[in-house]
């Protein structure tokens, strides 16, 4: 917004053929000089509009389903929802609430529409007398890993479903903590590389025409 536009006049006064990197840099400088406020306002409006639309009843289910299939972010959201589901359901069941009713209440605490719908359907299935582990084995519950289903099945056989749910909650909360640490570890080198590329591009764009000018003067 401030530094690059100052370079426009300097490079234009050189009267030499500028390298591609410099021309790109000058185009960016021109754009921000002439339309900077408009560009920033557009970015803010588009971002705000997208966030608003992604939370509407029409688009939220599709967006939430898409998020679960994204690399890294999808895994992060999935284990977060699994940890929340098992923690809340385990506490409600242990407090003496009927398991079907516990599923209905737990569903309201899940922000991802795919998990919310699955847990609501799970509560309806339990009301019909079906086992929790058997229902979770159905294809429509693909967001629930097999380890989750197997441990819940053990809890049903021993009469300790609440213990199984709370054990799974501890397991997924620990996995969520590890995923957060791994994400931070991955972001640090990615940010360094990204910043290095930007700085290298700007340096190349500024220095190249100066070298060309000095070379033409020597000739």
PDB file of C-alpha atoms in Angstrom, residues 35-212:
ATOM      1  CA  UNK A  35      -7.743   0.263  -6.184  1.00  0.00           C
ATOM      2  CA  UNK A  36      -6.240  -0.590  -2.780  1.00  0.00           C
ATOM      3  CA  UNK A  37      -9.286   0.389  -0.727  1.00  0.00           C
ATOM      4  CA  UNK A  38     -11.601  -1.394  -3.161  1.00  0.00           C
ATOM      5  CA  UNK A  39      -9.486  -4.572  -3.098  1.00  0.00           C
ATOM      6  CA  UNK A  40      -9.359  -4.699   0.712  1.00  0.00           C
ATOM      7  CA  UNK A  41     -13.086  -3.933   0.988  1.00  0.00           C
ATOM      8  CA  UNK A  42     -13.855  -6.675  -1.561  1.00  0.00           C
ATOM      9  CA  UNK A  43     -11.774  -9.230   0.344  1.00  0.00           C
ATOM     10  CA  UNK A  44     -13.530  -8.344   3.615  1.00  0.00           C
ATOM     11  CA  UNK A  45     -16.991  -8.471   2.004  1.00  0.00           C
ATOM     12  CA  UNK A  46     -16.339 -11.765   0.205  1.00  0.00           C
ATOM     13  CA  UNK A  47     -14.922 -13.380   3.354  1.00  0.00           C
ATOM     14  CA  UNK A  48     -17.806 -12.135   5.525  1.00  0.00           C
ATOM     15  CA  UNK A  49     -20.380 -13.153   2.917  1.00  0.00           C
ATOM     16  CA  UNK A  50     -18.895 -16.631   2.597  1.00  0.00           C
ATOM     17  CA  UNK A  51     -18.875 -17.119   6.363  1.00  0.00           C
ATOM     18  CA  UNK A  52     -22.489 -15.972   6.583  1.00  0.00           C
ATOM     19  CA  UNK A  53     -23.655 -18.208   3.712  1.00  0.00           C
ATOM     20  CA  UNK A  54     -21.780 -21.236   5.065  1.00  0.00           C
ATOM     21  CA  UNK A  55     -23.842 -20.983   8.274  1.00  0.00           C
ATOM     22  CA  UNK A  56     -27.249 -20.806   6.574  1.00  0.00           C
ATOM     23  CA  UNK A  57     -29.560 -23.814   6.629  1.00  0.00           C
ATOM     24  CA  UNK A  58     -29.268 -24.132   2.851  1.00  0.00           C
ATOM     25  CA  UNK A  59     -25.471 -24.369   2.563  1.00  0.00           C
ATOM     26  CA  UNK A  60     -24.285 -25.457   6.033  1.00  0.00           C
ATOM     27  CA  UNK A  61     -24.890 -29.232   5.510  1.00  0.00           C
ATOM     28  CA  UNK A  62     -22.934 -29.243   2.236  1.00  0.00           C
ATOM     29  CA  UNK A  63     -20.144 -27.098   3.688  1.00  0.00           C
ATOM     30  CA  UNK A  64     -19.842 -29.230   6.842  1.00  0.00           C
ATOM     31  CA  UNK A  65     -19.699 -32.395   4.736  1.00  0.00           C
ATOM     32  CA  UNK A  66     -17.006 -30.865   2.530  1.00  0.00           C
ATOM     33  CA  UNK A  67     -14.918 -29.802   5.547  1.00  0.00           C
ATOM     34  CA  UNK A  68     -14.749 -33.411   6.766  1.00  0.00           C
ATOM     35  CA  UNK A  69     -13.135 -34.451   3.461  1.00  0.00           C
ATOM     36  CA  UNK A  70     -10.477 -31.723   3.474  1.00  0.00           C
ATOM     37  CA  UNK A  71      -6.893 -32.856   4.185  1.00  0.00           C
ATOM     38  CA  UNK A  72      -5.594 -32.064   7.691  1.00  0.00           C
ATOM     39  CA  UNK A  73      -8.552 -29.791   8.579  1.00  0.00           C
ATOM     40  CA  UNK A  74     -11.068 -32.596   8.002  1.00  0.00           C
ATOM     41  CA  UNK A  75      -9.218 -34.947  10.354  1.00  0.00           C
ATOM     42  CA  UNK A  76      -8.943 -32.180  12.947  1.00  0.00           C
ATOM     43  CA  UNK A  77     -12.700 -31.457  12.834  1.00  0.00           C
ATOM     44  CA  UNK A  78     -13.593 -35.163  12.889  1.00  0.00           C
ATOM     45  CA  UNK A  79     -11.631 -36.025  16.021  1.00  0.00           C
ATOM     46  CA  UNK A  80     -12.876 -32.822  17.669  1.00  0.00           C
ATOM     47  CA  UNK A  81     -16.491 -33.875  17.081  1.00  0.00           C
ATOM     48  CA  UNK A  82     -15.810 -37.457  18.184  1.00  0.00           C
ATOM     49  CA  UNK A  83     -14.229 -36.209  21.415  1.00  0.00           C
ATOM     50  CA  UNK A  84     -17.193 -33.926  22.093  1.00  0.00           C
ATOM     51  CA  UNK A  85     -19.740 -36.621  21.243  1.00  0.00           C
ATOM     52  CA  UNK A  86     -18.195 -39.259  23.519  1.00  0.00           C
ATOM     53  CA  UNK A  87     -17.572 -36.830  26.391  1.00  0.00           C
ATOM     54  CA  UNK A  88     -21.085 -35.383  26.449  1.00  0.00           C
ATOM     55  CA  UNK A  89     -22.848 -38.705  25.814  1.00  0.00           C
ATOM     56  CA  UNK A  90     -20.750 -40.481  28.463  1.00  0.00           C
ATOM     57  CA  UNK A  91     -21.522 -37.854  31.117  1.00  0.00           C
ATOM     58  CA  UNK A  92     -25.262 -37.911  30.332  1.00  0.00           C
ATOM     59  CA  UNK A  93     -25.483 -41.714  30.380  1.00  0.00           C
ATOM     60  CA  UNK A  94     -23.508 -41.907  33.632  1.00  0.00           C
ATOM     61  CA  UNK A  95     -25.891 -39.370  35.217  1.00  0.00           C
ATOM     62  CA  UNK A  96     -28.743 -41.831  34.653  1.00  0.00           C
ATOM     63  CA  UNK A  97     -30.329 -40.367  31.534  1.00  0.00           C
ATOM     64  CA  UNK A  98     -31.789 -42.900  29.060  1.00  0.00           C
ATOM     65  CA  UNK A  99     -29.264 -43.475  26.301  1.00  0.00           C
ATOM     66  CA  UNK A 100     -31.654 -42.486  23.505  1.00  0.00           C
ATOM     67  CA  UNK A 101     -32.418 -39.192  25.240  1.00  0.00           C
ATOM     68  CA  UNK A 102     -28.690 -38.682  25.860  1.00  0.00           C
ATOM     69  CA  UNK A 103     -28.092 -38.936  22.097  1.00  0.00           C
ATOM     70  CA  UNK A 104     -30.751 -36.299  21.371  1.00  0.00           C
ATOM     71  CA  UNK A 105     -29.152 -33.845  23.808  1.00  0.00           C
ATOM     72  CA  UNK A 106     -25.614 -34.645  22.639  1.00  0.00           C
ATOM     73  CA  UNK A 107     -26.592 -33.979  19.017  1.00  0.00           C
ATOM     74  CA  UNK A 108     -27.435 -30.383  19.914  1.00  0.00           C
ATOM     75  CA  UNK A 109     -23.879 -29.815  21.177  1.00  0.00           C
ATOM     76  CA  UNK A 110     -22.237 -30.851  17.882  1.00  0.00           C
ATOM     77  CA  UNK A 111     -21.609 -27.966  15.472  1.00  0.00           C
ATOM     78  CA  UNK A 112     -20.887 -30.139  12.411  1.00  0.00           C
ATOM     79  CA  UNK A 113     -24.156 -30.922  10.606  1.00  0.00           C
ATOM     80  CA  UNK A 114     -23.020 -34.389   9.470  1.00  0.00           C
ATOM     81  CA  UNK A 115     -22.284 -35.480  13.053  1.00  0.00           C
ATOM     82  CA  UNK A 116     -25.392 -33.712  14.366  1.00  0.00           C
ATOM     83  CA  UNK A 117     -27.657 -35.581  11.919  1.00  0.00           C
ATOM     84  CA  UNK A 118     -25.919 -38.924  12.534  1.00  0.00           C
ATOM     85  CA  UNK A 119     -26.304 -38.688  16.314  1.00  0.00           C
ATOM     86  CA  UNK A 120     -29.980 -37.685  15.995  1.00  0.00           C
ATOM     87  CA  UNK A 121     -30.569 -40.751  13.794  1.00  0.00           C
ATOM     88  CA  UNK A 122     -28.652 -42.833  16.336  1.00  0.00           C
ATOM     89  CA  UNK A 123     -31.035 -41.711  19.092  1.00  0.00           C
ATOM     90  CA  UNK A 124     -34.044 -42.644  16.929  1.00  0.00           C
ATOM     91  CA  UNK A 125     -32.540 -46.068  16.264  1.00  0.00           C
ATOM     92  CA  UNK A 126     -31.970 -46.632  19.978  1.00  0.00           C
ATOM     93  CA  UNK A 127     -35.614 -45.728  20.639  1.00  0.00           C
ATOM     94  CA  UNK A 128     -36.556 -48.633  18.352  1.00  0.00           C
ATOM     95  CA  UNK A 129     -34.561 -51.032  20.493  1.00  0.00           C
ATOM     96  CA  UNK A 130     -31.472 -51.334  18.284  1.00  0.00           C
ATOM     97  CA  UNK A 131     -28.013 -51.620  19.764  1.00  0.00           C
ATOM     98  CA  UNK A 132     -25.752 -48.605  19.564  1.00  0.00           C
ATOM     99  CA  UNK A 133     -22.763 -50.536  18.169  1.00  0.00           C
ATOM    100  CA  UNK A 134     -24.903 -52.279  15.523  1.00  0.00           C
ATOM    101  CA  UNK A 135     -26.329 -48.943  14.333  1.00  0.00           C
ATOM    102  CA  UNK A 136     -22.892 -47.315  14.168  1.00  0.00           C
ATOM    103  CA  UNK A 137     -21.710 -50.132  11.881  1.00  0.00           C
ATOM    104  CA  UNK A 138     -24.130 -49.002   9.169  1.00  0.00           C
ATOM    105  CA  UNK A 139     -22.621 -47.199   6.114  1.00  0.00           C
ATOM    106  CA  UNK A 140     -24.400 -43.917   6.937  1.00  0.00           C
ATOM    107  CA  UNK A 141     -22.280 -43.644  10.117  1.00  0.00           C
ATOM    108  CA  UNK A 142     -18.952 -43.711   8.230  1.00  0.00           C
ATOM    109  CA  UNK A 143     -17.661 -40.750  10.277  1.00  0.00           C
ATOM    110  CA  UNK A 144     -17.445 -43.025  13.342  1.00  0.00           C
ATOM    111  CA  UNK A 145     -14.249 -45.146  13.181  1.00  0.00           C
ATOM    112  CA  UNK A 146     -14.372 -48.896  13.778  1.00  0.00           C
ATOM    113  CA  UNK A 147     -12.428 -48.551  17.041  1.00  0.00           C
ATOM    114  CA  UNK A 148     -15.233 -46.365  18.374  1.00  0.00           C
ATOM    115  CA  UNK A 149     -17.862 -48.969  17.436  1.00  0.00           C
ATOM    116  CA  UNK A 150     -15.875 -51.888  18.877  1.00  0.00           C
ATOM    117  CA  UNK A 151     -15.242 -50.236  22.248  1.00  0.00           C
ATOM    118  CA  UNK A 152     -18.910 -49.252  22.535  1.00  0.00           C
ATOM    119  CA  UNK A 153     -19.843 -52.881  21.718  1.00  0.00           C
ATOM    120  CA  UNK A 154     -17.641 -54.033  24.619  1.00  0.00           C
ATOM    121  CA  UNK A 155     -19.396 -51.544  26.884  1.00  0.00           C
ATOM    122  CA  UNK A 156     -22.807 -52.860  25.818  1.00  0.00           C
ATOM    123  CA  UNK A 157     -21.770 -56.444  26.581  1.00  0.00           C
ATOM    124  CA  UNK A 158     -20.475 -55.529  30.045  1.00  0.00           C
ATOM    125  CA  UNK A 159     -23.247 -53.048  30.839  1.00  0.00           C
ATOM    126  CA  UNK A 160     -20.801 -50.121  31.074  1.00  0.00           C
ATOM    127  CA  UNK A 161     -21.544 -48.015  28.001  1.00  0.00           C
ATOM    128  CA  UNK A 162     -20.795 -44.839  29.946  1.00  0.00           C
ATOM    129  CA  UNK A 163     -17.281 -46.085  30.794  1.00  0.00           C
ATOM    130  CA  UNK A 164     -16.675 -46.931  27.127  1.00  0.00           C
ATOM    131  CA  UNK A 165     -17.857 -43.501  25.990  1.00  0.00           C
ATOM    132  CA  UNK A 166     -15.723 -41.665  28.539  1.00  0.00           C
ATOM    133  CA  UNK A 167     -12.699 -43.822  27.645  1.00  0.00           C
ATOM    134  CA  UNK A 168     -13.186 -42.885  23.991  1.00  0.00           C
ATOM    135  CA  UNK A 169     -13.538 -39.229  25.015  1.00  0.00           C
ATOM    136  CA  UNK A 170     -10.128 -39.363  26.731  1.00  0.00           C
ATOM    137  CA  UNK A 171      -8.656 -41.149  23.703  1.00  0.00           C
ATOM    138  CA  UNK A 172      -9.925 -38.609  21.157  1.00  0.00           C
ATOM    139  CA  UNK A 173      -9.098 -35.604  23.341  1.00  0.00           C
ATOM    140  CA  UNK A 174      -5.502 -36.840  23.562  1.00  0.00           C
ATOM    141  CA  UNK A 175      -5.468 -37.405  19.785  1.00  0.00           C
ATOM    142  CA  UNK A 176      -6.865 -33.888  19.292  1.00  0.00           C
ATOM    143  CA  UNK A 177      -4.091 -32.459  21.449  1.00  0.00           C
ATOM    144  CA  UNK A 178      -1.455 -34.366  19.435  1.00  0.00           C
ATOM    145  CA  UNK A 179      -3.039 -33.231  16.163  1.00  0.00           C
ATOM    146  CA  UNK A 180      -2.870 -29.595  17.334  1.00  0.00           C
ATOM    147  CA  UNK A 181       0.831 -29.948  18.163  1.00  0.00           C
ATOM    148  CA  UNK A 182       1.527 -31.661  14.818  1.00  0.00           C
ATOM    149  CA  UNK A 183      -0.362 -28.925  12.956  1.00  0.00           C
ATOM    150  CA  UNK A 184       1.762 -26.259  14.639  1.00  0.00           C
ATOM    151  CA  UNK A 185       4.923 -28.200  13.765  1.00  0.00           C
ATOM    152  CA  UNK A 186       3.853 -28.398  10.111  1.00  0.00           C
ATOM    153  CA  UNK A 187       2.811 -24.745   9.893  1.00  0.00           C
ATOM    154  CA  UNK A 188       6.132 -23.312  11.069  1.00  0.00           C
ATOM    155  CA  UNK A 189       8.276 -24.544   8.127  1.00  0.00           C
ATOM    156  CA  UNK A 190       5.413 -23.892   5.675  1.00  0.00           C
ATOM    157  CA  UNK A 191       5.191 -20.265   6.834  1.00  0.00           C
ATOM    158  CA  UNK A 192       8.975 -19.846   6.669  1.00  0.00           C
ATOM    159  CA  UNK A 193       9.051 -21.203   3.116  1.00  0.00           C
ATOM    160  CA  UNK A 194       6.109 -19.006   2.084  1.00  0.00           C
ATOM    161  CA  UNK A 195       7.639 -15.854   3.568  1.00  0.00           C
ATOM    162  CA  UNK A 196      11.018 -16.734   2.031  1.00  0.00           C
ATOM    163  CA  UNK A 197       9.469 -17.094  -1.436  1.00  0.00           C
ATOM    164  CA  UNK A 198       7.679 -13.737  -1.142  1.00  0.00           C
ATOM    165  CA  UNK A 199      10.793 -11.939   0.090  1.00  0.00           C
ATOM    166  CA  UNK A 200      12.899 -13.618  -2.625  1.00  0.00           C
ATOM    167  CA  UNK A 201      10.415 -12.607  -5.331  1.00  0.00           C
ATOM    168  CA  UNK A 202      10.329  -8.971  -4.185  1.00  0.00           C
ATOM    169  CA  UNK A 203      14.129  -8.835  -3.911  1.00  0.00           C
ATOM    170  CA  UNK A 204      14.530 -10.341  -7.394  1.00  0.00           C
ATOM    171  CA  UNK A 205      11.963  -7.948  -8.858  1.00  0.00           C
ATOM    172  CA  UNK A 206      13.728  -4.906  -7.384  1.00  0.00           C
ATOM    173  CA  UNK A 207      17.353  -5.902  -7.950  1.00  0.00           C
ATOM    174  CA  UNK A 208      17.073  -7.368 -11.490  1.00  0.00           C
ATOM    175  CA  UNK A 209      16.299  -4.106 -13.341  1.00  0.00           C
ATOM    176  CA  UNK A 210      19.032  -2.293 -11.393  1.00  0.00           C
ATOM    177  CA  UNK A 211      21.571  -4.896 -12.536  1.00  0.00           C
ATOM    178  CA  UNK A 212      20.307  -4.622 -16.112  1.00  0.00           C
TER     179      UNK A 212
END
